[in-house]
JSON list of C-alpha atoms in Angstrom, two decimals:
[
{"chain": "O", "resi": 26, "resn": "MET", "atom": "CA", "xyz": [2.19, -3.99, -6.62]},
{"chain": "O", "resi": 27, "resn": "THR", "atom": "CA", "xyz": [2.96, -5.69, -9.86]},
{"chain": "O", "resi": 28, "resn": "SER", "atom": "CA", "xyz": [4.55, -4.75, -13.15]},
{"chain": "O", "resi": 29, "resn": "SER", "atom": "CA", "xyz": [4.43, -6.48, -16.51]},
{"chain": "O", "resi": 30, "resn": "ASN", "atom": "CA", "xyz": [8.22, -6.89, -16.47]},
{"chain": "O", "resi": 31, "resn": "PRO", "atom": "CA", "xyz": [9.81, -5.44, -13.31]},
{"chain": "O", "resi": 32, "resn": "ASN", "atom": "CA", "xyz": [13.20, -7.03, -14.06]},
{"chain": "O", "resi": 33, "resn": "HIS", "atom": "CA", "xyz": [13.75, -4.37, -16.73]},
{"chain": "O", "resi": 34, "resn": "THR", "atom": "CA", "xyz": [12.66, -1.42, -14.59]},
{"chain": "O", "resi": 35, "resn": "ASP", "atom": "CA", "xyz": [13.94, 0.22, -11.43]},
{"chain": "O", "resi": 36, "resn": "PRO", "atom": "CA", "xyz": [12.00, -1.28, -8.48]},
{"chain": "O", "resi": 37, "resn": "ARG", "atom": "CA", "xyz": [12.29, 1.96, -6.50]},
{"chain": "O", "resi": 38, "resn": "ALA", "atom": "CA", "xyz": [10.72, 3.91, -9.38]},
{"chain": "O", "resi": 39, "resn": "ILE", "atom": "CA", "xyz": [7.89, 1.37, -9.63]},
{"chain": "O", "resi": 40, "resn": "ALA", "atom": "CA", "xyz": [7.25, 1.55, -5.86]},
{"chain": "O", "resi": 41, "resn": "GLU", "atom": "CA", "xyz": [7.33, 5.34, -5.77]},
{"chain": "O", "resi": 42, "resn": "SER", "atom": "CA", "xyz": [4.96, 5.54, -8.73]},
{"chain": "O", "resi": 43, "resn": "TRP", "atom": "CA", "xyz": [2.52, 3.07, -7.15]},
{"chain": "O", "resi": 44, "resn": "LEU", "atom": "CA", "xyz": [2.64, 4.87, -3.80]},
{"chain": "O", "resi": 45, "resn": "ARG", "atom": "CA", "xyz": [2.04, 8.23, -5.47]},
{"chain": "O", "resi": 46, "resn": "GLN", "atom": "CA", "xyz": [-0.94, 6.91, -7.47]},
{"chain": "O", "resi": 47, "resn": "PHE", "atom": "CA", "xyz": [-2.37, 5.07, -4.47]},
{"chain": "O", "resi": 48, "resn": "GLY", "atom": "CA", "xyz": [-2.01, 8.14, -2.23]},
{"chain": "O", "resi": 49, "resn": "THR", "atom": "CA", "xyz": [-3.74, 10.32, -4.81]},
{"chain": "O", "resi": 50, "resn": "SER", "atom": "CA", "xyz": [-6.63, 7.87, -5.13]},
{"chain": "O", "resi": 51, "resn": "LEU", "atom": "CA", "xyz": [-6.95, 7.57, -1.36]},
{"chain": "O", "resi": 52, "resn": "THR", "atom": "CA", "xyz": [-6.97, 11.30, -0.66]},
{"chain": "O", "resi": 53, "resn": "ARG", "atom": "CA", "xyz": [-9.34, 12.09, -3.56]},
{"chain": "O", "resi": 54, "resn": "GLY", "atom": "CA", "xyz": [-11.80, 9.30, -2.82]},
{"chain": "O", "resi": 55, "resn": "ILE", "atom": "CA", "xyz": [-11.11, 7.45, -6.09]},
{"chain": "O", "resi": 56, "resn": "ASP", "atom": "CA", "xyz": [-11.87, 3.70, -6.28]},
{"chain": "O", "resi": 57, "resn": "LEU", "atom": "CA", "xyz": [-8.93, 1.98, -4.56]},
{"chain": "O", "resi": 58, "resn": "SER", "atom": "CA", "xyz": [-9.60, -1.48, -5.96]},
{"chain": "O", "resi": 59, "resn": "ILE", "atom": "CA", "xyz": [-7.57, -0.63, -9.09]},
{"chain": "O", "resi": 60, "resn": "HIS", "atom": "CA", "xyz": [-4.44, -0.65, -6.92]},
{"chain": "O", "resi": 61, "resn": "PHE", "atom": "CA", "xyz": [-4.83, -4.16, -5.51]},
{"chain": "O", "resi": 62, "resn": "ALA", "atom": "CA", "xyz": [-4.75, -7.70, -6.87]},
{"chain": "O", "resi": 63, "resn": "PRO", "atom": "CA", "xyz": [-7.91, -9.75, -6.21]},
{"chain": "O", "resi": 64, "resn": "GLU", "atom": "CA", "xyz": [-6.00, -11.93, -3.73]},
{"chain": "O", "resi": 65, "resn": "CYS", "atom": "CA", "xyz": [-4.35, -9.23, -1.64]},
{"chain": "O", "resi": 66, "resn": "TYR", "atom": "CA", "xyz": [-3.83, -8.73, 2.08]},
{"chain": "O", "resi": 67, "resn": "TRP", "atom": "CA", "xyz": [-3.42, -5.68, 4.28]},
{"chain": "O", "resi": 68, "resn": "ARG", "atom": "CA", "xyz": [-2.22, -5.98, 7.83]},
{"chain": "O", "resi": 69, "resn": "ASP", "atom": "CA", "xyz": [-2.99, -2.80, 9.70]},
{"chain": "O", "resi": 70, "resn": "LEU", "atom": "CA", "xyz": [-0.56, -2.11, 12.53]},
{"chain": "O", "resi": 71, "resn": "LEU", "atom": "CA", "xyz": [-2.70, 0.42, 14.41]},
{"chain": "O", "resi": 72, "resn": "SER", "atom": "CA", "xyz": [-2.67, 3.32, 11.92]},
{"chain": "O", "resi": 73, "resn": "PHE", "atom": "CA", "xyz": [-6.10, 2.92, 10.32]},
{"chain": "O", "resi": 74, "resn": "THR", "atom": "CA", "xyz": [-7.99, 0.75, 12.82]},
{"chain": "O", "resi": 75, "resn": "GLY", "atom": "CA", "xyz": [-6.30, 1.42, 16.15]},
{"chain": "O", "resi": 76, "resn": "GLU", "atom": "CA", "xyz": [-5.55, -2.29, 16.50]},
{"chain": "O", "resi": 77, "resn": "LEU", "atom": "CA", "xyz": [-3.75, -5.14, 14.75]},
{"chain": "O", "resi": 78, "resn": "ARG", "atom": "CA", "xyz": [-6.13, -6.37, 12.01]},
{"chain": "O", "resi": 79, "resn": "THR", "atom": "CA", "xyz": [-5.80, -8.20, 8.72]},
{"chain": "O", "resi": 80, "resn": "PHE", "atom": "CA", "xyz": [-8.05, -7.62, 5.72]},
{"chain": "O", "resi": 81, "resn": "SER", "atom": "CA", "xyz": [-8.15, -9.52, 2.42]},
{"chain": "O", "resi": 82, "resn": "GLY", "atom": "CA", "xyz": [-9.51, -9.24, -1.10]},
{"chain": "O", "resi": 83, "resn": "THR", "atom": "CA", "xyz": [-12.14, -6.56, -1.64]},
{"chain": "O", "resi": 84, "resn": "GLN", "atom": "CA", "xyz": [-12.10, -5.73, 2.09]},
{"chain": "O", "resi": 85, "resn": "VAL", "atom": "CA", "xyz": [-8.74, -3.99, 1.63]},
{"chain": "O", "resi": 86, "resn": "ALA", "atom": "CA", "xyz": [-9.96, -1.20, -0.66]},
{"chain": "O", "resi": 87, "resn": "GLU", "atom": "CA", "xyz": [-13.30, -0.92, 1.14]},
{"chain": "O", "resi": 88, "resn": "GLU", "atom": "CA", "xyz": [-11.79, -0.55, 4.63]},
{"chain": "O", "resi": 89, "resn": "LEU", "atom": "CA", "xyz": [-9.06, 1.87, 3.55]},
{"chain": "O", "resi": 90, "resn": "ALA", "atom": "CA", "xyz": [-11.62, 4.10, 1.82]},
{"chain": "O", "resi": 91, "resn": "ARG", "atom": "CA", "xyz": [-14.04, 3.88, 4.76]},
{"chain": "O", "resi": 92, "resn": "ARG", "atom": "CA", "xyz": [-11.42, 4.87, 7.32]},
{"chain": "O", "resi": 93, "resn": "GLN", "atom": "CA", "xyz": [-9.54, 7.51, 5.29]},
{"chain": "O", "resi": 94, "resn": "PRO", "atom": "CA", "xyz": [-11.83, 10.49, 6.19]},
{"chain": "O", "resi": 95, "resn": "GLU", "atom": "CA", "xyz": [-10.96, 10.02, 9.87]},
{"chain": "O", "resi": 96, "resn": "VAL", "atom": "CA", "xyz": [-7.31, 8.96, 9.49]},
{"chain": "O", "resi": 97, "resn": "LYS", "atom": "CA", "xyz": [-6.30, 11.33, 6.64]},
{"chain": "O", "resi": 98, "resn": "ALA", "atom": "CA", "xyz": [-3.34, 9.21, 5.50]},
{"chain": "O", "resi": 99, "resn": "ALA", "atom": "CA", "xyz": [-0.97, 11.02, 3.12]},
{"chain": "O", "resi": 100, "resn": "ASN", "atom": "CA", "xyz": [2.65, 11.33, 2.00]},
{"chain": "O", "resi": 101, "resn": "PHE", "atom": "CA", "xyz": [3.19, 7.66, 1.14]},
{"chain": "O", "resi": 102, "resn": "ARG", "atom": "CA", "xyz": [6.89, 6.92, 0.54]},
{"chain": "O", "resi": 103, "resn": "PRO", "atom": "CA", "xyz": [9.45, 4.11, 0.70]},
{"chain": "O", "resi": 104, "resn": "ALA", "atom": "CA", "xyz": [10.57, 3.68, 4.31]},
{"chain": "O", "resi": 105, "resn": "GLU", "atom": "CA", "xyz": [13.95, 5.20, 5.13]},
{"chain": "O", "resi": 106, "resn": "GLY", "atom": "CA", "xyz": [16.48, 2.92, 6.78]},
{"chain": "O", "resi": 107, "resn": "ARG", "atom": "CA", "xyz": [14.67, -0.26, 5.68]},
{"chain": "O", "resi": 108, "resn": "THR", "atom": "CA", "xyz": [15.32, -2.70, 2.86]},
{"chain": "O", "resi": 109, "resn": "GLY", "atom": "CA", "xyz": [14.67, -0.82, -0.36]},
{"chain": "O", "resi": 110, "resn": "PRO", "atom": "CA", "xyz": [12.09, -1.83, -2.96]},
{"chain": "O", "resi": 111, "resn": "ARG", "atom": "CA", "xyz": [13.10, -5.03, -4.72]},
{"chain": "O", "resi": 112, "resn": "VAL", "atom": "CA", "xyz": [11.89, -7.52, -7.31]},
{"chain": "O", "resi": 113, "resn": "VAL", "atom": "CA", "xyz": [10.63, -10.74, -5.70]},
{"chain": "O", "resi": 114, "resn": "GLU", "atom": "CA", "xyz": [8.69, -13.82, -6.68]},
{"chain": "O", "resi": 115, "resn": "ARG", "atom": "CA", "xyz": [5.80, -14.74, -4.40]},
{"chain": "O", "resi": 116, "resn": "ASN", "atom": "CA", "xyz": [3.56, -17.71, -5.21]},
{"chain": "O", "resi": 117, "resn": "GLY", "atom": "CA", "xyz": [4.83, -17.72, -8.79]},
{"chain": "O", "resi": 118, "resn": "VAL", "atom": "CA", "xyz": [4.14, -14.01, -9.35]},
{"chain": "O", "resi": 119, "resn": "THR", "atom": "CA", "xyz": [7.00, -11.62, -9.99]},
{"chain": "O", "resi": 120, "resn": "SER", "atom": "CA", "xyz": [6.37, -8.27, -8.33]},
{"chain": "O", "resi": 121, "resn": "VAL", "atom": "CA", "xyz": [7.98, -5.37, -6.54]},
{"chain": "O", "resi": 122, "resn": "GLU", "atom": "CA", "xyz": [8.05, -5.62, -2.76]},
{"chain": "O", "resi": 123, "resn": "ALA", "atom": "CA", "xyz": [8.42, -2.39, -0.81]},
{"chain": "O", "resi": 124, "resn": "ILE", "atom": "CA", "xyz": [8.27, -1.36, 2.82]},
{"chain": "O", "resi": 125, "resn": "PHE", "atom": "CA", "xyz": [6.69, 2.07, 3.04]},
{"chain": "O", "resi": 126, "resn": "GLU", "atom": "CA", "xyz": [5.67, 4.72, 5.53]},
{"chain": "O", "resi": 127, "resn": "PHE", "atom": "CA", "xyz": [3.12, 7.50, 5.56]},
{"chain": "O", "resi": 128, "resn": "ASP", "atom": "CA", "xyz": [1.64, 10.20, 7.73]},
{"chain": "O", "resi": 129, "resn": "ILE", "atom": "CA", "xyz": [-1.74, 10.30, 9.49]},
{"chain": "O", "resi": 130, "resn": "LEU", "atom": "CA", "xyz": [-3.35, 12.86, 11.79]},
{"chain": "O", "resi": 131, "resn": "ALA", "atom": "CA", "xyz": [-1.78, 11.12, 14.80]},
{"chain": "O", "resi": 132, "resn": "GLY", "atom": "CA", "xyz": [1.76, 11.16, 13.32]},
{"chain": "O", "resi": 133, "resn": "SER", "atom": "CA", "xyz": [3.99, 9.11, 11.01]}
]
C-alpha cells in the first residue's frame, strides 16, 4: 500500500483505510487490481489456497478474486499484538507496511 506522502499522515490510518477499501472490493467482487502495484507479491499462508504459495503481479488480484467465493474473507484489520503499521522504504519506494489479519469461513 502506498501513499503520495505517508510521512505526513498516520500510518495506522492509511493501513486501516486500505484494508477497509480492499475488503469492500473483495467482498463485492470489484476489480482488485486497483489495490496493488504492478510489481506486487502475495504469499498465502494457507488461508486462500490451503497451502504455502506465492503469487506476483496480476496473479495476485486474479487469484484472490477467484478464491474469494469459497473462502469468504472479511473483517480485514491490523494484527493485534504485532508491530503496528509503519512508514518504510523498500526498493526506493516509500510506503506503509502493515501486518494484518482477517476472518475466513474456517476461522481467523
